[in-house]
PDB file of C-alpha atoms and ligand atoms in Angstrom:
ATOM      1  CA  UNK J   1     219.497  42.706 155.684  1.00  0.00           C
ATOM      2  CA  UNK J   2     217.444  45.903 155.948  1.00  0.00           C
ATOM      3  CA  UNK J   3     218.979  48.913 157.643  1.00  0.00           C
ATOM      4  CA  UNK J   4     218.355  49.840 161.269  1.00  0.00           C
ATOM      5  CA  UNK J   5     217.927  53.346 162.627  1.00  0.00           C
ATOM      6  CA  UNK J   6     218.484  54.971 166.030  1.00  0.00           C
ATOM      7  CA  UNK J   7     216.340  57.462 167.859  1.00  0.00           C
ATOM      8  CA  UNK J   8     216.830  59.649 170.948  1.00  0.00           C
ATOM      9  CA  UNK J   9     213.966  61.435 172.642  1.00  0.00           C
ATOM     10  CA  UNK J  10     215.762  63.770 175.051  1.00  0.00           C
ATOM     11  CA  UNK J  11     213.710  65.175 177.906  1.00  0.00           C
ATOM     12  CA  UNK J  12     214.512  67.092 181.059  1.00  0.00           C
ATOM     13  CA  UNK J  13     214.022  64.035 183.294  1.00  0.00           C
ATOM     14  CA  UNK J  14     214.851  61.134 180.993  1.00  0.00           C
ATOM     15  CA  UNK J  15     216.342  60.219 177.636  1.00  0.00           C
ATOM     16  CA  UNK J  16     214.582  57.456 175.650  1.00  0.00           C
ATOM     17  CA  UNK J  17     216.853  55.713 173.185  1.00  0.00           C
ATOM     18  CA  UNK J  18     215.738  53.117 170.654  1.00  0.00           C
ATOM     19  CA  UNK J  19     216.857  51.049 167.716  1.00  0.00           C
ATOM     20  CA  UNK J  20     214.457  49.891 165.016  1.00  0.00           C
ATOM     21  CA  UNK J  21     212.657  50.776 161.802  1.00  0.00           C
ATOM     22  CA  UNK J  22     209.093  51.734 162.842  1.00  0.00           C
ATOM     23  CA  UNK J  23     206.121  51.162 165.185  1.00  0.00           C
ATOM     24  CA  UNK J  24     206.036  47.410 164.553  1.00  0.00           C
ATOM     25  CA  UNK J  25     209.775  47.045 164.740  1.00  0.00           C
ATOM     26  CA  UNK J  26     211.298  48.799 167.769  1.00  0.00           C
ATOM     27  CA  UNK J  27     213.937  46.204 168.612  1.00  0.00           C
ATOM     28  CA  UNK J  28     215.256  47.810 171.737  1.00  0.00           C
ATOM     29  CA  UNK J  29     214.198  50.745 173.914  1.00  0.00           C
ATOM     30  CA  UNK J  30     216.009  52.067 176.954  1.00  0.00           C
ATOM     31  CA  UNK J  31     215.391  54.896 179.411  1.00  0.00           C
ATOM     32  CA  UNK J  32     218.343  56.863 180.795  1.00  0.00           C
ATOM     33  CA  UNK J  33     217.980  59.409 183.596  1.00  0.00           C
ATOM     34  CA  UNK J  34     218.895  62.964 182.619  1.00  0.00           C
ATOM     35  CA  UNK J  35     221.750  64.116 184.863  1.00  0.00           C
ATOM     36  CA  UNK J  36     224.684  66.205 183.597  1.00  0.00           C
ATOM     37  CA  UNK J  37     225.308  66.434 179.828  1.00  0.00           C
ATOM     38  CA  UNK J  38     228.619  64.550 180.175  1.00  0.00           C
ATOM     39  CA  UNK J  39     227.190  61.608 182.130  1.00  0.00           C
ATOM     40  CA  UNK J  40     223.985  61.392 180.146  1.00  0.00           C
ATOM     41  CA  UNK J  41     225.662  61.559 176.761  1.00  0.00           C
ATOM     42  CA  UNK J  42     228.236  58.939 177.828  1.00  0.00           C
ATOM     43  CA  UNK J  43     225.446  56.517 178.693  1.00  0.00           C
ATOM     44  CA  UNK J  44     223.611  57.215 175.424  1.00  0.00           C
ATOM     45  CA  UNK J  45     226.796  56.640 173.373  1.00  0.00           C
ATOM     46  CA  UNK J  46     227.540  53.476 175.322  1.00  0.00           C
ATOM     47  CA  UNK J  47     224.001  52.207 174.602  1.00  0.00           C
ATOM     48  CA  UNK J  48     224.311  52.600 170.808  1.00  0.00           C
ATOM     49  CA  UNK J  49     227.855  51.157 170.800  1.00  0.00           C
ATOM     50  CA  UNK J  50     226.653  48.087 172.727  1.00  0.00           C
ATOM     51  CA  UNK J  51     223.694  47.723 170.384  1.00  0.00           C
ATOM     52  CA  UNK J  52     226.095  47.789 167.431  1.00  0.00           C
ATOM     53  CA  UNK J  53     228.315  45.186 169.104  1.00  0.00           C
ATOM     54  CA  UNK J  54     225.257  42.983 169.548  1.00  0.00           C
ATOM     55  CA  UNK J  55     224.387  43.174 165.842  1.00  0.00           C
ATOM     56  CA  UNK J  56     221.997  46.133 165.952  1.00  0.00           C
ATOM     57  CA  UNK J  57     224.231  48.587 164.129  1.00  0.00           C
ATOM     58  CA  UNK J  58     222.375  51.754 163.099  1.00  0.00           C
ATOM     59  CA  UNK J  59     222.792  53.526 159.740  1.00  0.00           C
ATOM     60  CA  UNK J  60     221.762  56.954 161.069  1.00  0.00           C
ATOM     61  CA  UNK J  61     220.359  58.650 164.167  1.00  0.00           C
ATOM     62  CA  UNK J  62     217.494  61.057 164.807  1.00  0.00           C
ATOM     63  CA  UNK J  63     217.442  63.328 167.878  1.00  0.00           C
ATOM     64  CA  UNK J  64     214.279  64.857 169.345  1.00  0.00           C
ATOM     65  CA  UNK J  65     215.530  67.284 171.953  1.00  0.00           C
ATOM     66  CA  UNK J  66     214.096  69.414 174.735  1.00  0.00           C
ATOM     67  CA  UNK J  67     214.999  73.051 174.228  1.00  0.00           C
ATOM     68  CA  UNK J  68     215.407  75.734 173.347  1.00  0.00           C
ATOM     69  CA  UNK J  69     217.663  74.347 170.626  1.00  0.00           C
ATOM     70  CA  UNK J  70     219.427  75.611 167.490  1.00  0.00           C
ATOM     71  CA  UNK J  71     217.625  74.000 164.548  1.00  0.00           C
ATOM     72  CA  UNK J  72     219.316  75.919 161.712  1.00  0.00           C
ATOM     73  CA  UNK J  73     221.744  73.652 159.755  1.00  0.00           C
ATOM     74  CA  UNK J  74     223.719  76.625 158.478  1.00  0.00           C
ATOM     75  CA  UNK J  75     224.398  77.854 162.026  1.00  0.00           C
ATOM     76  CA  UNK J  76     227.689  77.208 163.813  1.00  0.00           C
ATOM     77  CA  UNK J  77     225.834  75.996 166.867  1.00  0.00           C
ATOM     78  CA  UNK J  78     223.323  73.788 164.935  1.00  0.00           C
ATOM     79  CA  UNK J  79     222.241  70.900 167.102  1.00  0.00           C
ATOM     80  CA  UNK J  80     223.017  72.604 170.395  1.00  0.00           C
ATOM     81  CA  UNK J  81     220.757  73.132 173.359  1.00  0.00           C
ATOM     82  CA  UNK J  82     220.897  76.937 173.740  1.00  0.00           C
ATOM     83  CA  UNK J  83     219.714  78.974 176.729  1.00  0.00           C
ATOM     84  CA  UNK J  84     217.777  76.423 178.718  1.00  0.00           C
ATOM     85  CA  UNK J  85     216.913  77.159 182.365  1.00  0.00           C
ATOM     86  CA  UNK J  86     217.917  73.545 183.089  1.00  0.00           C
ATOM     87  CA  UNK J  87     221.135  73.781 185.144  1.00  0.00           C
ATOM     88  CA  UNK J  88     224.314  72.672 183.336  1.00  0.00           C
ATOM     89  CA  UNK J  89     222.634  72.175 179.966  1.00  0.00           C
ATOM     90  CA  UNK J  90     222.984  75.638 178.397  1.00  0.00           C
ATOM     91  CA  UNK J  91     225.089  75.723 175.210  1.00  0.00           C
ATOM     92  CA  UNK J  92     225.548  71.970 175.033  1.00  0.00           C
ATOM     93  CA  UNK J  93     226.606  70.556 171.640  1.00  0.00           C
ATOM     94  CA  UNK J  94     224.236  67.595 171.449  1.00  0.00           C
ATOM     95  CA  UNK J  95     224.414  66.769 167.719  1.00  0.00           C
ATOM     96  CA  UNK J  96     228.193  67.224 167.483  1.00  0.00           C
ATOM     97  CA  UNK J  97     228.856  64.982 170.494  1.00  0.00           C
ATOM     98  CA  UNK J  98     226.738  62.145 168.963  1.00  0.00           C
ATOM     99  CA  UNK J  99     228.223  62.567 165.505  1.00  0.00           C
ATOM    100  CA  UNK J 100     231.807  62.454 166.742  1.00  0.00           C
ATOM    101  CA  UNK J 101     231.220  59.452 168.969  1.00  0.00           C
ATOM    102  CA  UNK J 102     229.104  57.347 166.624  1.00  0.00           C
ATOM    103  CA  UNK J 103     230.483  58.438 163.245  1.00  0.00           C
ATOM    104  CA  UNK J 104     227.115  58.235 161.467  1.00  0.00           C
ATOM    105  CA  UNK J 105     224.731  60.853 159.982  1.00  0.00           C
ATOM    106  CA  UNK J 106     222.620  62.501 162.691  1.00  0.00           C
ATOM    107  CA  UNK J 107     219.390  64.560 162.281  1.00  0.00           C
ATOM    108  CA  UNK J 108     218.216  66.948 164.980  1.00  0.00           C
ATOM    109  CA  UNK J 109     215.071  68.911 165.833  1.00  0.00           C
ATOM    110  CA  UNK J 110     212.809  69.880 168.736  1.00  0.00           C
ATOM    111  CA  UNK J 111     211.031  67.167 170.675  1.00  0.00           C
ATOM    112  CA  UNK J 112     207.620  68.418 169.545  1.00  0.00           C
ATOM    113  CA  UNK J 113     208.496  68.833 165.857  1.00  0.00           C
ATOM    114  CA  UNK J 114     209.882  65.330 165.836  1.00  0.00           C
ATOM    115  CA  UNK J 115     206.812  63.927 167.646  1.00  0.00           C
ATOM    116  CA  UNK J 116     204.754  65.626 164.950  1.00  0.00           C
ATOM    117  CA  UNK J 117     206.822  63.847 162.316  1.00  0.00           C
ATOM    118  CA  UNK J 118     206.086  60.534 164.099  1.00  0.00           C
ATOM    119  CA  UNK J 119     202.379  61.211 163.952  1.00  0.00           C
ATOM    120  CA  UNK J 120     202.619  62.282 160.291  1.00  0.00           C
ATOM    121  CA  UNK J 121     204.540  59.171 159.330  1.00  0.00           C
ATOM    122  CA  UNK J 122     202.611  56.507 161.259  1.00  0.00           C
ATOM    123  CA  UNK J 123     199.872  58.146 163.364  1.00  0.00           C
ATOM    124  CA  UNK J 124     197.056  60.685 163.448  1.00  0.00           C
ATOM    125  CA  UNK J 125     198.548  63.179 160.992  1.00  0.00           C
ATOM    126  CA  UNK J 126     199.086  60.878 157.992  1.00  0.00           C
ATOM    127  CA  UNK J 127     198.422  62.793 154.737  1.00  0.00           C
ATOM    128  CA  UNK J 128     198.369  66.214 156.482  1.00  0.00           C
ATOM    129  CA  UNK J 129     200.774  69.031 155.616  1.00  0.00           C
ATOM    130  CA  UNK J 130     199.740  71.663 158.209  1.00  0.00           C
ATOM    131  CA  UNK J 131     199.060  70.500 161.719  1.00  0.00           C
ATOM    132  CA  UNK J 132     200.190  70.937 165.289  1.00  0.00           C
ATOM    133  CA  UNK J 133     201.457  68.616 168.005  1.00  0.00           C
ATOM    134  CA  UNK J 134     201.246  69.921 171.575  1.00  0.00           C
ATOM    135  CA  UNK J 135     202.525  68.324 174.739  1.00  0.00           C
ATOM    136  CA  UNK J 136     201.126  69.292 178.115  1.00  0.00           C
ATOM    137  CA  UNK J 137     203.198  67.706 180.845  1.00  0.00           C
ATOM    138  CA  UNK J 138     205.749  69.075 183.310  1.00  0.00           C
ATOM    139  CA  UNK J 139     206.200  71.834 180.745  1.00  0.00           C
ATOM    140  CA  UNK J 140     204.078  72.853 177.787  1.00  0.00           C
ATOM    141  CA  UNK J 141     205.329  73.001 174.214  1.00  0.00           C
ATOM    142  CA  UNK J 142     204.238  72.622 170.645  1.00  0.00           C
ATOM    143  CA  UNK J 143     205.410  72.313 167.090  1.00  0.00           C
ATOM    144  CA  UNK J 144     204.311  70.679 163.907  1.00  0.00           C
ATOM    145  CA  UNK J 145     204.278  71.234 160.174  1.00  0.00           C
ATOM    146  CA  UNK J 146     203.297  74.125 157.940  1.00  0.00           C
ATOM    147  CA  UNK J 147     202.893  73.440 154.209  1.00  0.00           C
ATOM    148  CA  UNK J 148     204.703  70.146 154.576  1.00  0.00           C
ATOM    149  CA  UNK J 149     207.738  71.463 156.474  1.00  0.00           C
ATOM    150  CA  UNK J 150     208.615  71.359 160.140  1.00  0.00           C
ATOM    151  CA  UNK J 151     207.910  74.656 161.884  1.00  0.00           C
ATOM    152  CA  UNK J 152     211.127  76.684 161.963  1.00  0.00           C
ATOM    153  CA  UNK J 153     211.679  80.392 161.621  1.00  0.00           C
ATOM    154  CA  UNK J 154     213.643  82.937 163.529  1.00  0.00           C
ATOM    155  CA  UNK J 155     214.337  80.098 165.971  1.00  0.00           C
ATOM    156  CA  UNK J 156     211.445  77.673 166.416  1.00  0.00           C
ATOM    157  CA  UNK J 157     207.961  78.229 167.764  1.00  0.00           C
ATOM    158  CA  UNK J 158     207.689  78.656 171.547  1.00  0.00           C
ATOM    159  CA  UNK J 159     203.939  78.153 171.696  1.00  0.00           C
ATOM    160  CA  UNK J 160     204.039  77.364 175.423  1.00  0.00           C
ATOM    161  CA  UNK J 161     204.894  81.010 176.100  1.00  0.00           C
ATOM    162  CA  UNK J 162     202.062  82.835 174.404  1.00  0.00           C
ATOM    163  CA  UNK J 163     199.928  85.159 176.532  1.00  0.00           C
ATOM    164  CA  UNK J 164     196.313  84.269 177.187  1.00  0.00           C
ATOM    165  CA  UNK J 165     193.575  85.930 179.269  1.00  0.00           C
ATOM    166  CA  UNK J 166     194.135  85.371 182.991  1.00  0.00           C
ATOM    167  CA  UNK J 167     191.294  86.419 185.293  1.00  0.00           C
ATOM    168  CA  UNK J 168     193.058  86.955 188.610  1.00  0.00           C
ATOM    169  CA  UNK J 169     189.776  87.163 190.536  1.00  0.00           C
ATOM    170  CA  UNK J 170     188.913  83.633 189.390  1.00  0.00           C
ATOM    171  CA  UNK J 171     192.454  82.259 189.463  1.00  0.00           C
ATOM    172  CA  UNK J 172     194.844  84.229 191.672  1.00  0.00           C
ATOM    173  CA  UNK J 173     197.724  81.805 191.006  1.00  0.00           C
ATOM    174  CA  UNK J 174     200.526  83.957 189.548  1.00  0.00           C
ATOM    175  CA  UNK J 175     201.937  81.347 187.142  1.00  0.00           C
ATOM    176  CA  UNK J 176     205.030  79.133 187.141  1.00  0.00           C
ATOM    177  CA  UNK J 177     207.062  80.362 184.187  1.00  0.00           C
ATOM    178  CA  UNK J 178     210.448  81.714 185.365  1.00  0.00           C
ATOM    179  CA  UNK J 179     210.487  84.134 182.396  1.00  0.00           C
ATOM    180  CA  UNK J 180     206.865  85.299 182.124  1.00  0.00           C
ATOM    181  CA  UNK J 181     204.852  84.178 185.169  1.00  0.00           C
ATOM    182  CA  UNK J 182     201.401  83.642 183.709  1.00  0.00           C
ATOM    183  CA  UNK J 183     202.087  82.751 180.094  1.00  0.00           C
ATOM    184  CA  UNK J 184     200.295  79.640 178.790  1.00  0.00           C
ATOM    185  CA  UNK J 185     202.895  77.242 180.236  1.00  0.00           C
ATOM    186  CA  UNK J 186     202.932  79.218 183.478  1.00  0.00           C
ATOM    187  CA  UNK J 187     199.191  78.744 183.869  1.00  0.00           C
ATOM    188  CA  UNK J 188     198.525  75.329 182.353  1.00  0.00           C
ATOM    189  CA  UNK J 189     201.550  73.011 182.631  1.00  0.00           C
ATOM    190  CA  UNK J 190     201.745  70.196 185.142  1.00  0.00           C
ATOM    191  CA  UNK J 191     203.944  72.213 187.507  1.00  0.00           C
ATOM    192  CA  UNK J 192     201.337  75.049 187.519  1.00  0.00           C
ATOM    193  CA  UNK J 193     198.537  72.565 188.249  1.00  0.00           C
ATOM    194  CA  UNK J 194     200.440  71.140 191.193  1.00  0.00           C
ATOM    195  CA  UNK J 195     201.347  74.536 192.630  1.00  0.00           C
ATOM    196  CA  UNK J 196     197.830  75.915 192.205  1.00  0.00           C
ATOM    197  CA  UNK J 197     195.936  72.980 193.696  1.00  0.00           C
ATOM    198  CA  UNK J 198     198.604  71.547 195.998  1.00  0.00           C
ATOM    199  CA  UNK J 199     198.258  68.125 194.422  1.00  0.00           C
ATOM    200  CA  UNK J 200     199.513  66.583 191.200  1.00  0.00           C
ATOM    201  CA  UNK J 201     197.232  66.850 188.200  1.00  0.00           C
ATOM    202  CA  UNK J 202     196.998  63.081 187.759  1.00  0.00           C
ATOM    203  CA  UNK J 203     195.619  62.761 191.297  1.00  0.00           C
ATOM    204  CA  UNK J 204     192.807  65.324 190.845  1.00  0.00           C
ATOM    205  CA  UNK J 205     189.422  63.615 190.306  1.00  0.00           C
ATOM    206  CA  UNK J 206     187.691  64.159 186.923  1.00  0.00           C
ATOM    207  CA  UNK J 207     184.985  66.371 188.476  1.00  0.00           C
ATOM    208  CA  UNK J 208     187.491  68.729 190.168  1.00  0.00           C
ATOM    209  CA  UNK J 209     187.203  72.392 189.057  1.00  0.00           C
ATOM    210  CA  UNK J 210     190.880  72.236 188.064  1.00  0.00           C
ATOM    211  CA  UNK J 211     189.932  70.564 184.771  1.00  0.00           C
ATOM    212  CA  UNK J 212     187.394  73.225 183.778  1.00  0.00           C
ATOM    213  CA  UNK J 213     190.062  75.898 184.298  1.00  0.00           C
ATOM    214  CA  UNK J 214     192.726  73.851 182.549  1.00  0.00           C
ATOM    215  CA  UNK J 215     190.426  73.340 179.561  1.00  0.00           C
ATOM    216  CA  UNK J 216     189.722  77.047 179.421  1.00  0.00           C
ATOM    217  CA  UNK J 217     193.394  78.002 179.216  1.00  0.00           C
ATOM    218  CA  UNK J 218     194.173  75.341 176.624  1.00  0.00           C
ATOM    219  CA  UNK J 219     191.083  76.343 174.590  1.00  0.00           C
ATOM    220  CA  UNK J 220     192.261  79.960 174.483  1.00  0.00           C
ATOM    221  CA  UNK J 221     195.604  78.757 173.186  1.00  0.00           C
ATOM    222  CA  UNK J 222     194.064  76.475 170.565  1.00  0.00           C
ATOM    223  CA  UNK J 223     191.824  79.242 169.251  1.00  0.00           C
ATOM    224  CA  UNK J 224     194.908  81.425 168.779  1.00  0.00           C
ATOM    225  CA  UNK J 225     196.683  78.642 166.911  1.00  0.00           C
ATOM    226  CA  UNK J 226     193.622  77.866 164.762  1.00  0.00           C
ATOM    227  CA  UNK J 227     193.319  81.516 163.764  1.00  0.00           C
ATOM    228  CA  UNK J 228     197.025  82.010 163.006  1.00  0.00           C
ATOM    229  CA  UNK J 229     198.368  78.680 161.670  1.00  0.00           C
ATOM    230  CA  UNK J 230     195.124  77.163 160.413  1.00  0.00           C
ATOM    231  CA  UNK J 231     196.116  73.593 161.354  1.00  0.00           C
ATOM    232  CA  UNK J 232     194.247  70.726 159.719  1.00  0.00           C
ATOM    233  CA  UNK J 233     194.397  68.869 163.048  1.00  0.00           C
ATOM    234  CA  UNK J 234     195.660  69.530 166.579  1.00  0.00           C
ATOM    235  CA  UNK J 235     197.182  66.591 168.398  1.00  0.00           C
ATOM    236  CA  UNK J 236     197.486  66.930 172.187  1.00  0.00           C
ATOM    237  CA  UNK J 237     199.690  64.615 174.222  1.00  0.00           C
ATOM    238  CA  UNK J 238     201.661  64.605 177.496  1.00  0.00           C
ATOM    239  CA  UNK J 239     200.905  63.629 181.062  1.00  0.00           C
ATOM    240  CA  UNK J 240     198.207  66.240 181.773  1.00  0.00           C
ATOM    241  CA  UNK J 241     196.219  65.119 178.721  1.00  0.00           C
ATOM    242  CA  UNK J 242     195.878  61.627 180.177  1.00  0.00           C
ATOM    243  CA  UNK J 243     192.836  63.010 182.029  1.00  0.00           C
ATOM    244  CA  UNK J 244     190.153  62.056 179.528  1.00  0.00           C
ATOM    245  CA  UNK J 245     187.727  64.678 180.883  1.00  0.00           C
ATOM    246  CA  UNK J 246     189.872  67.313 179.189  1.00  0.00           C
ATOM    247  CA  UNK J 247     189.256  66.549 175.529  1.00  0.00           C
ATOM    248  CA  UNK J 248     185.449  67.088 175.505  1.00  0.00           C
ATOM    249  CA  UNK J 249     185.814  70.216 177.723  1.00  0.00           C
ATOM    250  CA  UNK J 250     188.468  71.701 175.427  1.00  0.00           C
ATOM    251  CA  UNK J 251     186.507  70.889 172.237  1.00  0.00           C
ATOM    252  CA  UNK J 252     183.352  72.575 173.595  1.00  0.00           C
ATOM    253  CA  UNK J 253     185.205  75.715 174.712  1.00  0.00           C
ATOM    254  CA  UNK J 254     187.085  75.998 171.425  1.00  0.00           C
ATOM    255  CA  UNK J 255     183.778  75.807 169.520  1.00  0.00           C
ATOM    256  CA  UNK J 256     182.223  78.415 171.814  1.00  0.00           C
ATOM    257  CA  UNK J 257     185.201  80.766 171.505  1.00  0.00           C
ATOM    258  CA  UNK J 258     185.384  80.460 167.678  1.00  0.00           C
ATOM    259  CA  UNK J 259     181.632  81.193 167.547  1.00  0.00           C
ATOM    260  CA  UNK J 260     181.164  79.682 164.029  1.00  0.00           C
ATOM    261  CA  UNK J 261     183.738  82.097 162.590  1.00  0.00           C
ATOM    262  CA  UNK J 262     186.218  79.626 161.078  1.00  0.00           C
ATOM    263  CA  UNK J 263     184.475  78.256 158.020  1.00  0.00           C
ATOM    264  CA  UNK J 264     185.432  74.617 158.160  1.00  0.00           C
ATOM    265  CA  UNK J 265     183.378  71.528 158.986  1.00  0.00           C
ATOM    266  CA  UNK J 266     186.432  70.200 160.809  1.00  0.00           C
ATOM    267  CA  UNK J 267     185.885  72.620 163.684  1.00  0.00           C
ATOM    268  CA  UNK J 268     182.142  73.187 163.334  1.00  0.00           C
ATOM    269  CA  UNK J 269     180.874  69.618 162.850  1.00  0.00           C
ATOM    270  CA  UNK J 270     183.754  67.217 163.404  1.00  0.00           C
ATOM    271  CA  UNK J 271     185.720  68.726 166.266  1.00  0.00           C
ATOM    272  CA  UNK J 272     185.942  65.271 167.917  1.00  0.00           C
ATOM    273  CA  UNK J 273     188.250  64.273 165.066  1.00  0.00           C
ATOM    274  CA  UNK J 274     190.016  67.622 164.996  1.00  0.00           C
ATOM    275  CA  UNK J 275     191.359  68.028 168.534  1.00  0.00           C
ATOM    276  CA  UNK J 276     192.702  64.558 169.289  1.00  0.00           C
ATOM    277  CA  UNK J 277     195.210  62.539 171.304  1.00  0.00           C
ATOM    278  CA  UNK J 278     198.296  61.137 169.549  1.00  0.00           C
ATOM    279  CA  UNK J 279     197.646  57.875 167.764  1.00  0.00           C
ATOM    280  CA  UNK J 280     201.123  56.609 168.722  1.00  0.00           C
ATOM    281  CA  UNK J 281     200.444  57.268 172.405  1.00  0.00           C
ATOM    282  CA  UNK J 282     203.622  58.128 174.280  1.00  0.00           C
ATOM    283  CA  UNK J 283     205.781  56.808 171.415  1.00  0.00           C
ATOM    284  CA  UNK J 284     205.295  59.741 168.999  1.00  0.00           C
ATOM    285  CA  UNK J 285     208.650  61.289 169.962  1.00  0.00           C
ATOM    286  CA  UNK J 286     210.855  58.229 169.794  1.00  0.00           C
ATOM    287  CA  UNK J 287     209.179  56.971 166.620  1.00  0.00           C
ATOM    288  CA  UNK J 288     209.479  60.427 165.098  1.00  0.00           C
ATOM    289  CA  UNK J 289     213.221  60.297 165.825  1.00  0.00           C
ATOM    290  CA  UNK J 290     213.454  56.979 163.960  1.00  0.00           C
ATOM    291  CA  UNK J 291     211.432  58.434 161.067  1.00  0.00           C
ATOM    292  CA  UNK J 292     213.794  61.435 160.929  1.00  0.00           C
ATOM    293  CA  UNK J 293     216.855  59.152 160.924  1.00  0.00           C
ATOM    294  CA  UNK J 294     215.317  57.297 157.941  1.00  0.00           C
ATOM    295  CA  UNK J 295     215.004  60.539 155.981  1.00  0.00           C
ATOM    296  CA  UNK J 296     218.727  61.332 156.066  1.00  0.00           C
TER     297      UNK J 296
HETATM  298 ZN1   ZN K 301     206.725  81.614 179.690  1.00  0.00          ZN
END
């Protein structure tokens, strides 16, 4: 019998847990509400133990976690959620708790790096070694690969918190980030959209001026990433990106802002295939976690 693998996509509102081997073989998927670390972890462990008892025993586990997290294997706190503003979750040993309870090898990385791995393994980034995966939802984050490796460094990229131009006469909203106010996340995440317009992003009609402004902020960010990381593709997922109006608006603004400077047909001629939604839809993260478990 072929081996089975486990995945956890841990978010601030829910944990998705799954058992399987890939996109055509996810045998079981469950959603668990994120409460306290103790209660949430207990339910996650119980899930995998019950799966094992039912014959779906996993050989290894991949964790895609919200952050900030410690992604350095040589660090004493590797696999921990570090200084998150989410109450009760700071300095939580995620990887260690799972390893001790399940007694199997566990791999761990950021939710966005792992989603990027999912897209590289089975989705829109197959064959690419330098690309980005961004999620624009309640929060805004990004990761990906550079030269074939997941983006790590001093800690891990925090691309949601870069600074972009903010014209206060056009958009007086001060921004939602508790650390920086009007950083990229503070201006363009789902929470910012709701606070600025008084209505949730998903409920704003496609012709609402909100989308033009949203596209402008995201285009500024993308131009910065294109000029620094030189990604071969940029994949954009998350709740806010479900508004289909956004993609053509962002692509046009990115082209205008680059002004023919970056010498690649990908951005000059084929931008429709360059800035794209995830091919795995909302399963990039959980499938990436399975892919990471398989690599152990
Ligand atoms: Zn910020």
